[in-house]
Amino acid sequence: MLTDDVLSRLSQLARSTLPLAPPQPCPAQDTAPDAAQELRRETPDNDMSQLPPGCEVDTAWGRHWLRERRLWDLWPHGAEWLSREQIRLDELRTQAHRRPAELQAFLRSLPGQVLLLDLETCGFAGSPIFLAGLLHEQNGCWMLSQLLARTYAEEKPLLHTLWTLAAGKQVLVTFNGKSFDWPMVHDRSTLHHLGQDPRAVPASESAASAAAGCAPPAQRGDPRPALIHCDLLHHARRRWGGRLPDCRLQTLERHVCHRRREEDIPGHAIPAAYHDFVRTGDAWLMRSVLHHNALDLITLLQLAMLAVQ
Amino acid sequence: MDVASFLREIESQPGYAGQLVHVEHLEERAGRYAEPGRPLPDELRHLLAASGIQQLYVHQAQALDAARDGRDWVVVSGTASGKTLCYNLPILEACLADPAARALYLFPTKALAQDQLKGQLELLAAAPDAFAGVHPGVYDGDTPTAQRRRIKAEANLVLSNPDMLHASILPYHPKWSRFFSALKFVVLDEVHTYRGILGAHVACVLRRLSRVCAHYGAHPVFLAASATIANPGELAARLTGRPMSVIDDDGSPRGRKYFALWNPAASQQDALARGSATDDAVWLMAQAMQRGAQTLTFTRTRQATELVNRFVQQTLRHAGSPLAAQMRAYRGGYLPHERREIEQDLFAGRLRGVAATNALELGIDIGSLDVTLLLHYPGTIASTWQQAGRSGRRRGESLTVLLAGNDPVDQYLARHPRYFFAQSPEHAVVDPENPYVLARHLQAAAFELPLDEPTVSSFARSGPAVAEILCDAHQLSHIDGQYYYSGAVNPAQQISLRHMSDNTFSIVLRTQPPRAQRGSTVVAAGRSSQQVSDSRAQRAVQSGGGGAAVHPPEAEAAHHVIANVDAISAPELVYPEAVYLHNGESYFVRELDWEGRVAYVERHEMDYYTQAVLDSSVDITRQTCQRRVPALALLAYGEVDVSWKTVGFKKIRFATRENVGYGTVDLPAQRLPTTACWLTPDESVRSGLRQAGYRPSEGLCGLRNLAVVALPMIAMCDSRDISGVVDSRNLGASSLILYDRYPGGLGYCEKGYTLLENLLVLCRQLVRECPCDAGCPSCIGLPNLRPAIHSDPDLTRGYPVPDKAATQLLLDLLCAAEQTVAAGKTPDPC
């Protein structure tokens, strides 16, 4: 029996060396069904310059905006797809299938203990977070919750709500979140004095336990919950990397999830769209950003379900 | 060393022609000691005792007391006065009391930080148990990525520089939250270097730092150290934005010091010119070294350093002295480990002589030497005393000799020694209100943390106005009384604190692959590169200092980097067919790969060296606005392109210094697009000058030299921040063009445009009040502001001193009409 340690080292090796056989060609025909069939578009409001329907959330640190929907309202096929997968997953849970610890934890924690996260920010490290998109299960129903900072001042309450939602969860799922999203959430929270006392114990302890696959101990004095982080970028690379031109989220979406986007706002245009929205209040571009974020989250969920098998 | 008898010996040489024009005696002084208000903790006393320190000097005790009280201070003292202990003592004391305490040290160069780290580690090594919890670490551009996380988390003493703080620490401050929340002290070393443009930037960076500290609940005490300048307290206060106590009662002992001025004898051939100061310096240095004196010669250019090194070695070899092997050159461009090696050898006494540029002027500890020779006036009084300060034993005598060149400034000083010794060091000017600098840093500050209105005002009086401009440009958003950053890119990445190219060229030595086995001696001209690199690699490991060791690559050993040069100097130093001098050896430049930033050289013993010939020009590209100066001249402001390129080179034989050839070079020009103001006197003024027998361009040259001194007083910049030319190419008639030496301009010459009348009045005052006859450094006789980087000053004919009378007449004509115009009217800035 190969130990976890050896397995993870072998998988690292697999990632770093090229496959001996030429990679299988990508599907010549794009069999992705029309996106319109997959995802229900927003019914056009009368006023496209306003944010789509949502509500204000009041926190101890101020307010922020929230758009919350049931996932199946946005992704009607999803319910059907998930129930099929669910049966398969139930079988998998009972098998002694070898998979990485993080994916094991994900499988174990489905559905109620899992939180999927995708951020939209104003740039790279040091820039503010303005949108936190979350997929989580609540009372037997998958919810897509999008926390939006309508101005830069709403970032702190947004983060506060994010931590509150994370409190009941065991496993965090992201795409490239170990390098980007989660450190950013931590740093911005530190900047806003949310949670951790900076003089607490160094994080080397928690790093060691995360490597072992269990939840790291919360740092002394840090009220923020610590989650097992399943970063799908790494798992996707291992699983599908050889066959695809790259491992970007939208590439995986197209070839693994068989979905295609049309008229999606390009990533590099998102920060400027947000700055314009803050300045003018005109939300028409923000609608695209919210939609883009929602699509990213759905893909994240699908990839997670597929990766675990 | 017995200086008096050395000087007497020189005077008694046959052929001595009175070159020693003046010898100033600086009396010795005894050390003055004091006890701090509360005694030092035992552990610290033991630590000091282990380094041979039993008592504190007066200024060290004062510094300790002030720091304990939480008072910010700036300590002003010469080199080798125990300045470092002034700030290390209170910091180490704080670390003993609180193991979590943190301190940030800012040095102007990476080399200084490395040197300080070494010093701290040595100090702490004496008491490893008591100070087990104290971990110093350098965090700068050279710090390997793997170490950075550890330093953030664990280092209590972080040694860095303002550039790193600005670009890599402050914008990512949450990652440093633990450090900032525990920060007790901020050390600013060599604070006199933060003047002019750099000073304006550093002032903003320090305000951003204070803000971030306050955000994490910290209020560190600022401890600054400065060389002797006229206004250390004012400078430090402007930089930090808070009042600073001045501690300048230097209690360190000093042996007797002789300061001599040396003017080379009149040359035989040319009655007007003098003999070479370089030759005299070489001779003096060889003499001093053979008398057992450790000698340091400062030169003004890198090539002069190499030449002096070479000639001194030759002289010593001729005299049969083994000291030739104890002579080295030291300058920017040498690899870090090489520089560390030389510093250590100097400190340990293994080197008897070093020729250096002002790279060695800053406080890196090399011990105290017996003799310093200053080959040509360093340019400022403050620099002169800094360099002179490198010689000065605690006990015993030391000597500094300033050798005058053909330059009019040098000659003036040689003729008027009292002028030099009466001058107080220059004022260091810094203007934290510069709106161009402020705008960039307000963006960076907003990126770090939202700015509220009181904070914006605390940056500078003009803060709120600048912030509004930024809001209009959508760089900042003003929401509910806070300013947020709403621009596209990380603003700190758009700002460089120094106008120096980041690109360095590598100088790569090409050798033939050795036929013998690797590791055995390879015979080649002079020392083989293989041998050289092996011994260097060994020493680098031993020294353990900063910088990567140079390991020859494996099998082929065909290329390795022997030095660096910054991209601005590269076309003047390593153009194709140049002779590159490095540590006494000559190399021939085969190829300059402009895109790849590499110069390929081969080792060749040459009998000549080369000197670049530069072509430079200023082109007016756009006029933004213009007006008439009381109907006597046209004044305008706009954009210019300053460009310079190497067009050729002269070949000069080492032995005879004669010109033996010329070559051409085809390299891209370097450009500095910036802003400028220009003045064209009308025909009536020009004919007025001609009638009096003067050339109008002469008067303008004199005015240029005056303006370069006077404008900084009005525009609150440093004289190195602006420059000027006189030409008729641009406007068809003789014009004076003054420009900012910073890409895009910083508003200094713009001020000159707006306040020209004040500038002219000030210039006229300067020249009228100067008691000299025909011009002097204090009025119209300044050196050319941008000598070619590496030329031999002995060979350039001194720039002619403009005619003082012509300048005075020009100014009188320009200012006279003002009195008829209504006074007090400031023209609208455009």
XYZ file of C-alpha atoms in Angstrom, chain B residues 209-679:
471
model
C 5.258 54.601 7.142
C 4.057 56.597 10.153
C 0.501 56.130 9.024
C 0.773 52.400 8.627
C 2.435 52.124 12.050
C -0.381 54.086 13.636
C -2.882 51.783 11.930
C -1.396 48.836 13.814
C -1.184 50.805 17.029
C 2.527 51.586 16.940
C 4.249 54.920 17.489
C 7.938 54.238 16.932
C 10.669 56.668 17.898
C 12.707 57.993 14.972
C 16.479 57.905 15.384
C 18.430 59.645 12.634
C 22.145 59.991 11.984
C 23.633 62.656 9.783
C 26.994 63.839 8.543
C 27.905 67.434 9.205
C 25.651 69.725 7.224
C 24.431 73.190 8.049
C 20.886 72.212 8.984
C 20.578 68.641 10.254
C 17.649 69.315 12.559
C 15.646 71.075 9.919
C 16.341 68.391 7.348
C 15.373 65.568 9.674
C 12.215 67.403 10.723
C 11.186 67.985 7.123
C 11.781 64.357 6.270
C 9.871 62.851 9.172
C 7.236 65.521 9.613
C 7.939 65.791 13.322
C 10.303 67.890 15.488
C 13.684 66.262 16.053
C 16.203 67.018 18.789
C 19.724 67.609 17.538
C 22.565 65.832 19.318
C 25.798 67.224 17.948
C 28.147 67.310 20.904
C 30.599 64.809 19.479
C 32.527 63.347 22.371
C 34.689 60.928 20.433
C 38.438 61.472 20.676
C 40.390 62.604 17.695
C 44.086 62.710 17.141
C 45.779 65.706 15.631
C 44.796 66.234 12.021
C 46.592 68.054 9.245
C 44.611 69.294 6.284
C 46.785 70.392 3.394
C 45.921 72.065 0.113
C 48.187 71.053 -2.760
C 48.430 72.877 -6.071
C 50.526 71.093 -8.712
C 53.436 73.115 -10.075
C 53.025 75.163 -13.219
C 53.738 73.022 -16.212
C 56.894 73.735 -18.239
C 55.294 73.733 -21.654
C 52.248 75.751 -20.969
C 52.560 78.670 -18.599
C 48.863 78.735 -17.935
C 48.298 75.080 -17.331
C 49.509 73.140 -14.369
C 51.042 69.737 -14.092
C 48.885 66.772 -13.511
C 47.306 66.476 -10.093
C 46.977 62.764 -10.739
C 50.724 62.360 -11.054
C 51.248 64.237 -7.824
C 48.628 62.153 -6.087
C 50.250 58.958 -7.285
C 53.613 60.110 -6.038
C 52.261 61.244 -2.671
C 50.369 58.018 -2.208
C 53.372 55.856 -2.964
C 55.440 57.914 -0.545
C 52.871 57.690 2.201
C 52.376 53.954 1.760
C 56.088 53.319 1.908
C 56.220 55.284 5.152
C 53.762 52.787 6.619
C 50.651 54.930 6.303
C 47.360 53.345 5.303
C 46.244 55.636 2.508
C 42.978 56.202 0.717
C 42.753 58.312 -2.423
C 39.348 59.595 -3.446
C 38.901 60.404 -7.110
C 35.984 61.921 -8.917
C 35.525 59.341 -11.628
C 35.681 55.583 -11.896
C 38.322 55.608 -14.540
C 40.538 57.915 -12.531
C 40.305 55.364 -9.739
C 41.597 52.661 -12.030
C 44.348 54.877 -13.380
C 45.571 55.903 -9.944
C 45.536 52.285 -8.864
C 47.561 51.246 -11.863
C 50.096 54.025 -11.626
C 50.649 53.594 -7.898
C 51.254 49.884 -8.352
C 53.733 50.665 -11.107
C 55.523 53.247 -8.993
C 55.821 50.847 -6.092
C 57.082 48.050 -8.288
C 59.689 50.367 -9.776
C 60.855 51.162 -6.284
C 61.120 47.452 -5.587
C 58.450 47.595 -2.912
C 56.246 44.574 -2.130
C 53.437 47.012 -1.311
C 52.221 46.910 -4.903
C 50.301 43.809 -3.888
C 48.577 45.719 -1.093
C 47.059 48.311 -3.362
C 43.516 48.017 -4.744
C 40.879 50.047 -6.526
C 37.300 50.318 -5.241
C 34.296 51.678 -7.075
C 30.715 51.102 -8.103
C 30.483 48.344 -10.679
C 32.621 45.902 -8.752
C 30.629 42.914 -7.661
C 29.392 42.988 -4.071
C 31.665 40.247 -2.805
C 34.686 42.004 -4.257
C 33.740 45.196 -2.480
C 33.188 43.349 0.787
C 36.619 41.808 0.415
C 38.299 45.158 -0.061
C 36.426 46.712 2.853
C 37.441 43.901 5.139
C 41.049 43.929 3.984
C 41.225 47.648 4.575
C 39.717 47.256 8.007
C 42.067 44.459 8.922
C 45.113 46.305 7.644
C 45.841 43.802 4.890
C 45.624 46.587 2.343
C 47.963 49.527 2.569
C 46.384 51.651 -0.159
C 43.033 52.006 -1.919
C 41.967 54.327 -4.718
C 38.222 54.844 -4.576
C 35.322 56.873 -5.846
C 32.853 58.383 -3.437
C 31.307 54.921 -3.212
C 33.518 54.648 -0.139
C 32.408 57.953 1.300
C 29.369 56.620 3.099
C 29.821 55.099 6.493
C 30.876 51.544 5.691
C 33.279 50.672 8.437
C 36.800 50.454 7.100
C 38.505 51.563 10.265
C 40.402 54.793 10.423
C 43.225 55.442 8.052
C 46.333 57.539 8.262
C 46.120 59.533 5.061
C 43.376 60.528 2.663
C 44.142 62.198 -0.610
C 41.326 64.011 -2.375
C 42.101 64.137 -6.061
C 40.213 67.278 -7.040
C 37.566 69.060 -5.048
C 34.652 66.677 -4.422
C 32.127 69.363 -5.290
C 30.665 70.259 -1.933
C 32.111 71.283 1.394
C 30.122 68.566 3.124
C 31.510 65.819 0.873
C 35.013 67.155 1.347
C 34.796 66.801 5.104
C 33.172 63.373 4.780
C 36.025 62.119 2.639
C 38.619 63.835 4.789
C 37.011 62.178 7.784
C 38.097 58.784 6.567
C 41.526 59.488 7.938
C 41.699 60.150 11.597
C 43.105 57.884 14.198
C 41.794 58.036 17.732
C 45.298 58.663 18.865
C 48.134 59.762 16.688
C 48.141 62.006 13.732
C 46.421 61.884 10.412
C 46.653 63.799 7.176
C 44.288 64.889 4.432
C 45.559 66.456 1.236
C 43.222 68.127 -1.234
C 44.898 68.232 -4.643
C 43.663 70.958 -6.967
C 43.156 70.288 -10.641
C 43.070 72.614 -13.595
C 39.436 73.305 -12.920
C 38.734 76.955 -12.036
C 36.977 75.973 -8.844
C 39.914 73.923 -7.648
C 42.287 76.741 -8.550
C 40.213 79.236 -6.681
C 40.292 77.097 -3.570
C 44.044 76.671 -3.876
C 44.495 80.430 -4.134
C 42.065 81.196 -1.356
C 42.489 78.544 1.337
C 40.783 80.695 3.942
C 37.637 80.623 1.833
C 37.485 76.866 2.047
C 38.055 76.579 5.772
C 35.665 79.398 6.527
C 32.826 77.856 4.599
C 30.223 76.021 6.552
C 28.851 72.907 4.943
C 25.961 73.312 2.612
C 22.347 73.371 3.561
C 20.542 70.239 2.623
C 17.332 71.204 0.970
C 14.252 69.094 0.788
C 10.774 70.162 -0.153
C 8.061 67.779 1.008
C 5.500 70.049 -0.666
C 6.523 69.247 -4.221
C 3.145 68.505 -5.828
C 4.478 66.129 -8.470
C 6.079 63.948 -5.845
C 3.180 64.345 -3.469
C 0.620 63.304 -6.051
C 2.336 60.009 -6.654
C 2.710 59.237 -2.980
C -0.826 60.230 -2.049
C -1.983 57.602 -4.503
C 0.324 55.065 -2.906
C -0.877 56.059 0.546
C -4.521 55.713 -0.471
C -3.749 52.292 -1.907
C -2.350 51.268 1.469
C -5.132 52.678 3.640
C -7.974 55.084 3.009
C -6.906 58.662 3.679
C -9.024 60.981 5.714
C -8.897 64.738 5.295
C -6.702 65.557 8.313
C -4.166 62.974 7.157
C -4.023 64.443 3.670
C -3.250 67.832 5.200
C -0.585 66.368 7.422
C 1.341 65.124 4.392
C 1.769 68.661 3.112
C -0.061 71.940 3.087
C -0.845 71.376 -0.546
C -2.177 67.879 0.218
C -5.905 68.590 -0.086
C -5.422 70.488 -3.339
C -3.405 67.673 -4.836
C -5.974 65.155 -3.659
C -8.732 67.032 -5.423
C -6.751 67.002 -8.640
C -6.307 63.275 -8.295
C -10.032 62.855 -7.732
C -10.804 64.761 -10.886
C -8.470 62.439 -12.732
C -10.300 59.435 -11.237
C -7.197 58.245 -9.468
C -8.751 58.827 -6.076
C -12.384 58.624 -4.974
C -13.632 60.900 -2.247
C -16.430 59.088 -0.408
C -17.818 60.079 2.985
C -14.757 62.077 3.939
C -12.266 59.374 2.952
C -10.047 59.151 -0.096
C -9.766 55.718 -1.679
C -7.466 54.660 -4.471
C -9.439 53.993 -7.640
C -6.741 53.831 -10.277
C -5.832 50.909 -12.422
C -2.423 49.786 -11.231
C -0.513 49.538 -7.984
C 0.736 53.128 -7.708
C 3.942 52.294 -5.831
C 5.150 50.376 -8.838
C 4.892 53.521 -10.926
C 7.288 55.497 -8.773
C 11.036 55.178 -8.704
C 12.629 57.047 -5.818
C 15.844 57.605 -7.669
C 16.433 58.742 -11.182
C 18.767 55.940 -11.856
C 18.185 53.300 -14.367
C 17.186 50.006 -12.793
C 18.846 48.174 -15.571
C 22.369 47.184 -14.944
C 24.641 45.946 -17.628
C 26.762 42.970 -16.828
C 30.363 42.973 -17.893
C 31.165 39.466 -18.974
C 34.619 38.099 -19.461
C 35.136 35.722 -22.335
C 37.927 33.251 -21.909
C 39.101 30.303 -23.936
C 38.065 27.035 -22.320
C 41.080 25.784 -20.381
C 42.826 22.838 -21.962
C 44.217 21.674 -18.652
C 41.969 19.948 -16.126
C 39.570 22.059 -14.205
C 41.058 23.190 -10.963
C 44.669 23.328 -12.086
C 46.382 26.558 -12.877
C 45.594 27.949 -16.289
C 48.238 30.175 -17.761
C 47.003 33.303 -19.446
C 48.001 36.923 -19.545
C 48.291 38.109 -16.015
C 46.150 36.257 -13.510
C 43.950 33.635 -15.090
C 40.261 34.158 -14.822
C 39.858 30.651 -13.462
C 42.266 31.317 -10.635
C 40.804 34.674 -9.946
C 37.287 33.365 -9.771
C 38.254 30.426 -7.567
C 39.975 32.609 -5.054
C 37.111 35.015 -5.128
C 34.658 32.214 -4.575
C 36.674 31.027 -1.622
C 36.807 34.420 -0.023
C 33.137 34.973 -0.539
C 32.389 31.826 1.415
C 34.763 32.848 4.173
C 33.465 36.343 4.483
C 29.892 35.212 4.581
C 28.905 38.661 3.493
C 26.081 39.593 1.224
C 26.125 39.098 -2.493
C 26.417 35.911 -4.464
C 29.761 34.195 -4.799
C 31.095 34.033 -8.311
C 31.372 30.403 -9.281
C 32.774 29.645 -12.683
C 30.282 27.691 -14.712
C 31.019 24.055 -15.220
C 32.588 22.510 -18.275
C 33.290 25.401 -20.649
C 34.191 28.257 -18.244
C 33.830 30.559 -21.203
C 31.834 33.424 -19.730
C 31.553 34.902 -16.378
C 30.433 38.192 -14.929
C 33.240 40.288 -13.539
C 31.417 43.523 -12.852
C 28.295 45.571 -13.335
C 27.665 49.020 -14.673
C 24.437 50.998 -14.632
C 22.705 51.521 -17.948
C 23.338 55.260 -17.967
C 27.091 54.870 -17.635
C 27.427 51.816 -19.847
C 27.635 53.659 -23.168
C 30.415 55.816 -21.760
C 32.413 53.071 -20.166
C 31.997 49.857 -22.167
C 31.323 50.932 -25.723
C 32.774 48.622 -28.380
C 36.580 48.891 -28.568
C 36.769 50.574 -25.211
C 39.545 49.647 -22.850
C 37.888 48.682 -19.607
C 40.010 48.863 -16.500
C 39.234 46.655 -13.568
C 41.369 46.248 -10.522
C 44.562 47.199 -12.235
C 43.996 45.025 -15.268
C 42.896 46.056 -18.700
C 40.200 44.412 -20.779
C 39.164 45.080 -24.323
C 35.464 45.452 -25.008
C 34.562 43.241 -27.954
C 30.865 43.764 -28.058
C 28.125 45.700 -26.343
C 24.795 43.927 -26.477
C 22.413 46.776 -25.924
C 19.201 44.748 -25.766
C 20.668 41.973 -23.689
C 22.364 44.421 -21.324
C 25.737 42.727 -21.581
C 29.217 43.910 -22.489
C 31.657 41.195 -23.552
C 35.273 41.808 -22.708
C 38.519 39.953 -23.182
C 41.592 40.162 -21.115
C 44.341 42.032 -22.929
C 47.314 43.977 -21.675
C 46.885 47.294 -23.397
C 49.328 50.148 -23.477
C 46.611 52.732 -23.887
C 43.288 53.480 -22.341
C 40.279 55.128 -23.921
C 38.144 58.087 -23.100
C 34.661 58.509 -24.502
C 33.712 61.563 -26.491
C 30.158 62.586 -25.886
C 27.814 64.575 -27.963
C 25.020 66.102 -26.031
C 22.200 68.436 -26.831
C 19.006 69.896 -25.523
C 16.086 70.104 -27.925
C 12.987 72.092 -27.203
C 10.071 69.880 -28.147
C 7.044 71.826 -27.065
C 6.358 75.277 -25.752
C 3.566 75.349 -23.193
C 3.466 79.067 -22.515
C 5.499 82.210 -22.853
C 5.662 85.781 -21.751
C 7.904 88.749 -22.031
C 10.265 89.764 -19.286
C 9.813 93.513 -19.022
C 10.141 93.930 -22.783
C 13.763 92.891 -22.753
C 13.656 89.170 -23.169
C 11.387 86.370 -24.129
C 10.700 83.802 -21.479
C 8.985 80.511 -22.091
C 8.253 77.207 -20.410
C 7.693 73.829 -21.970
C 9.118 70.422 -22.685
C 12.590 69.518 -23.808
C 14.528 66.447 -24.725
C 17.985 66.262 -23.250
C 20.041 63.710 -25.048
C 23.589 62.547 -25.041
C 25.434 59.828 -26.825
C 28.902 58.472 -27.173
C 30.097 59.292 -30.679
C 33.683 58.267 -30.426
C 36.662 57.833 -28.193
C 40.247 58.955 -27.770
C 43.074 56.524 -27.217
C 45.524 57.721 -24.609
C 48.825 56.041 -23.876
C 49.269 55.190 -20.206
C 52.916 56.053 -19.959
C 52.977 59.381 -21.731
C 49.330 60.482 -21.589
C 49.491 61.438 -25.171
C 46.644 61.022 -27.578
C 47.518 58.178 -29.947
C 44.323 57.691 -31.875
C 40.641 58.041 -32.227
C 37.749 55.697 -32.907
C 34.083 56.045 -33.699
C 31.191 54.511 -31.884
C 27.623 54.087 -32.975
C 25.313 53.657 -30.026
C 21.768 54.767 -29.305
C 21.418 58.097 -27.584
C 20.221 58.343 -24.009
C 17.287 60.611 -23.564
C 15.844 62.550 -20.709
C 12.483 64.054 -21.596
C 11.729 66.733 -19.072
C 10.410 70.240 -18.551
C 12.386 73.452 -18.793
C 12.198 77.187 -18.925
C 14.222 79.257 -21.358
C 15.210 82.875 -21.676
